[in-house]
PDB file of C-alpha atoms in Angstrom:
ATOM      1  CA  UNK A 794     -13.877   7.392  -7.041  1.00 77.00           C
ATOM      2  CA  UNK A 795     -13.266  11.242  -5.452  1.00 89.00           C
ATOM      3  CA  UNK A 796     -10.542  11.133  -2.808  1.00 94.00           C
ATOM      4  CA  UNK A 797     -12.162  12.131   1.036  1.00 95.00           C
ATOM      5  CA  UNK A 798     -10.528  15.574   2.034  1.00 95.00           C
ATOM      6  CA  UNK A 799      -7.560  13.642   4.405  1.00 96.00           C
ATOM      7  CA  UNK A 800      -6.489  11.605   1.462  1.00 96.00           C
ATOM      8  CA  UNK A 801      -6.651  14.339  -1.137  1.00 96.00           C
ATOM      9  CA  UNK A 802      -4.366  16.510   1.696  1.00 97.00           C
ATOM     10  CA  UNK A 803      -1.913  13.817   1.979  1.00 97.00           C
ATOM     11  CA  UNK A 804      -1.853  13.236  -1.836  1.00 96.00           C
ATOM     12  CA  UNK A 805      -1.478  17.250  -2.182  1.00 96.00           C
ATOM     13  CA  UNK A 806       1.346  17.400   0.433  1.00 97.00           C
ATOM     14  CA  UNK A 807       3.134  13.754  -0.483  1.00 96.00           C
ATOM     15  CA  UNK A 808       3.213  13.146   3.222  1.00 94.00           C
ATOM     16  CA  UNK A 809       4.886  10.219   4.815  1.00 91.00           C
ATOM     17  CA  UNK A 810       0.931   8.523   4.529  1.00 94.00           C
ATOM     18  CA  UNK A 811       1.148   8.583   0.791  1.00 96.00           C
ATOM     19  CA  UNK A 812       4.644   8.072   0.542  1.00 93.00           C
ATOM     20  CA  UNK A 813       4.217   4.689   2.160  1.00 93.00           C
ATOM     21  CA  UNK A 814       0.762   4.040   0.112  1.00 95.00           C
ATOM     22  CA  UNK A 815       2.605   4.820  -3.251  1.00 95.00           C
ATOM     23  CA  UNK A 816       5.913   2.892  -2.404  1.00 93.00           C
ATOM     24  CA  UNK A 817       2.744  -0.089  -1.770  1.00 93.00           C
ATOM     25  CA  UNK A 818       1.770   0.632  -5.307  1.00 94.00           C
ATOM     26  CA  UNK A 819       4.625   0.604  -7.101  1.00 93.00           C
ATOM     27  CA  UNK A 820       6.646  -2.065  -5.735  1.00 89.00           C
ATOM     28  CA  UNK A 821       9.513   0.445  -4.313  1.00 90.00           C
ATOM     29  CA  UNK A 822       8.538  -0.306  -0.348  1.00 88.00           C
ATOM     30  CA  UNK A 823      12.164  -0.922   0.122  1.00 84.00           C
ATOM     31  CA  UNK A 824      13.042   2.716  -0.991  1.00 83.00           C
ATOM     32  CA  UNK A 825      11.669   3.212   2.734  1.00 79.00           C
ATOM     33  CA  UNK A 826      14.576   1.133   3.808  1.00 73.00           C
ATOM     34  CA  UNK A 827      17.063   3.715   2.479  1.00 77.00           C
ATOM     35  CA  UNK A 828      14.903   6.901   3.785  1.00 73.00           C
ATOM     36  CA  UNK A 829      14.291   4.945   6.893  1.00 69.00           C
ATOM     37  CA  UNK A 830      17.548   3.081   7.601  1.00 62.00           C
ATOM     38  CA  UNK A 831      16.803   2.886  11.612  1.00 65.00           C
ATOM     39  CA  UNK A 832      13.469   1.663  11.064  1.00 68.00           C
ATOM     40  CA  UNK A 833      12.218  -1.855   9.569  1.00 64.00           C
ATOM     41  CA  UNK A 834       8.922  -0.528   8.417  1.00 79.00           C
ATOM     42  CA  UNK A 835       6.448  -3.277   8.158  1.00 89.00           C
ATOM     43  CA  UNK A 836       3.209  -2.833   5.801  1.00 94.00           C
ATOM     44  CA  UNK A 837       0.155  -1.412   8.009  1.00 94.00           C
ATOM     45  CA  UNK A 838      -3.668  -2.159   7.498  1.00 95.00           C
ATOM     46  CA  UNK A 839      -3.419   1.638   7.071  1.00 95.00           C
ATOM     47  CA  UNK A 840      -0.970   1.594   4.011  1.00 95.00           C
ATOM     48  CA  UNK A 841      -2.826  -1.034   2.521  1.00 95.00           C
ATOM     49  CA  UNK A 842      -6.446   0.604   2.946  1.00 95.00           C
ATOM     50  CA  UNK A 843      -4.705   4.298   1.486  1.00 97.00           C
ATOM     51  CA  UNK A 844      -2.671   2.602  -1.184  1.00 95.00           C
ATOM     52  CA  UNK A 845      -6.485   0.750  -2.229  1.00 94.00           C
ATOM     53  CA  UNK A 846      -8.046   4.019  -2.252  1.00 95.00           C
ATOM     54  CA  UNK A 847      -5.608   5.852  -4.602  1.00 96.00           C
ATOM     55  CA  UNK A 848      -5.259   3.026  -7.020  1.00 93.00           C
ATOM     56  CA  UNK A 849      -8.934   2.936  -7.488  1.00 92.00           C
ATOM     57  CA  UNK A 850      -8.794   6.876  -7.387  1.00 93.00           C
ATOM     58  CA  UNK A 851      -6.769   6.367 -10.317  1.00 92.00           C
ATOM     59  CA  UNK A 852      -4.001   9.034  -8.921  1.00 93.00           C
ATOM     60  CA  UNK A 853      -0.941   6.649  -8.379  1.00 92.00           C
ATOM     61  CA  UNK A 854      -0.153   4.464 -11.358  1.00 90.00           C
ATOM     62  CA  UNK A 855       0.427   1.660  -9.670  1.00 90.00           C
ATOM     63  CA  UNK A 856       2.981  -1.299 -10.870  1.00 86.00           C
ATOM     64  CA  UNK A 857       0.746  -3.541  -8.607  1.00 90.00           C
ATOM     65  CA  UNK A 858      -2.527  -5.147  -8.623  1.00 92.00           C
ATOM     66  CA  UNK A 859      -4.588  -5.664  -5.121  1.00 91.00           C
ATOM     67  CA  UNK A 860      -7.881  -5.828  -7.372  1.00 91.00           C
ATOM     68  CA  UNK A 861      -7.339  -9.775  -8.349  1.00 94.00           C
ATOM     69  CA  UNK A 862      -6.636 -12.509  -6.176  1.00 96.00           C
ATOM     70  CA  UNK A 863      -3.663 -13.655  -8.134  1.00 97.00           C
ATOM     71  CA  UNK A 864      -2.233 -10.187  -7.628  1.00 95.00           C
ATOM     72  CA  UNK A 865      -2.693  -9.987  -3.749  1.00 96.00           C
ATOM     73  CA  UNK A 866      -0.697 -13.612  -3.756  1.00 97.00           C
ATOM     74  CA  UNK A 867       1.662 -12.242  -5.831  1.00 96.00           C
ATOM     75  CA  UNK A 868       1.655  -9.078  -3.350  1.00 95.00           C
ATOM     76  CA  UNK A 869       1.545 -11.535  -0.315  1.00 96.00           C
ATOM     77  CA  UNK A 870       4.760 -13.698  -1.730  1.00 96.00           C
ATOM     78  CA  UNK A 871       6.934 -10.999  -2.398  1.00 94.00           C
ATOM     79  CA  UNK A 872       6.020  -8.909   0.866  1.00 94.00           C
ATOM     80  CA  UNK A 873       5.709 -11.387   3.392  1.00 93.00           C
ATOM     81  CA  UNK A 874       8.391 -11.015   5.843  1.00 91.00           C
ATOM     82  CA  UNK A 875       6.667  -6.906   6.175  1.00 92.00           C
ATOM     83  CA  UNK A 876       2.892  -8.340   6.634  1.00 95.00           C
ATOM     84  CA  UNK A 877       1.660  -8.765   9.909  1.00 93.00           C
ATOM     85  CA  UNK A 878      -1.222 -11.876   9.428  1.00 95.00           C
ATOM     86  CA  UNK A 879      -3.823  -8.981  10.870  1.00 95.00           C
ATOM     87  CA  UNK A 880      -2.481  -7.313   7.047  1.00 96.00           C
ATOM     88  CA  UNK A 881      -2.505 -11.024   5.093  1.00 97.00           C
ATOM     89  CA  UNK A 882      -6.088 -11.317   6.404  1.00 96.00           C
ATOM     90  CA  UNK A 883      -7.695  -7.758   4.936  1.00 95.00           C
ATOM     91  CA  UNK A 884      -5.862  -8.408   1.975  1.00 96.00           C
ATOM     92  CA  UNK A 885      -7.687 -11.705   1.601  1.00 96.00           C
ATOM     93  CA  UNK A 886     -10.476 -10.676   3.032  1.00 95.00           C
ATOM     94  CA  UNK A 887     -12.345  -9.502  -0.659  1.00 94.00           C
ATOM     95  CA  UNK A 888     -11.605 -13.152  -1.999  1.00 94.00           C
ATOM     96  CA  UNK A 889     -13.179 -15.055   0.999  1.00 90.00           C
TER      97      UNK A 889
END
């Protein structure tokens, strides 16, 4: 999969959009705590939707897997006091 010309600028740049779609991937979304301190940053239906589209992009190795249902529970269970149900609900949504 090609990335669309927004996501290949933001992966070009490492804007705060990728920054919060790889810190997704990899498992580090609490690095955002120490960058952010005044800020609680929940997980958006926007990070999750970028942070899809670069893993299957294949430009972020990613230390998590949204691809299986037992990974998305997995990504649910340890992320679920930053998931809005509106962000449960897309991740789910594949599986339904």
């Amino acid at each position: 999969m090609k990335l669309k010309p927004q996501d290949l600028k933001s992966f070009i740049d490492k804007d705060r959009r990728y920054k919060r779609a790889e810190a997704l991937l990899i498992g580090q979304w609490e690095s955002l705590l120490l960058s952010e301190p005044w800020d609680m940053p929940m997980i958006t239906r926007a990070d999750v939707s970028f942070a899809k589209t670069l893993s299957e992009a294949n430009v972020v190795k990613t230390d998590v897997d949204l691809s299986t249902f037992k990974g998305v529970q997995a990504f649910i269970s340890h992320n679920s006091s930053r998931l809005t149900p509106d962000v449960i609900k897309l991740l789910k949504e594949p599986f339904l």
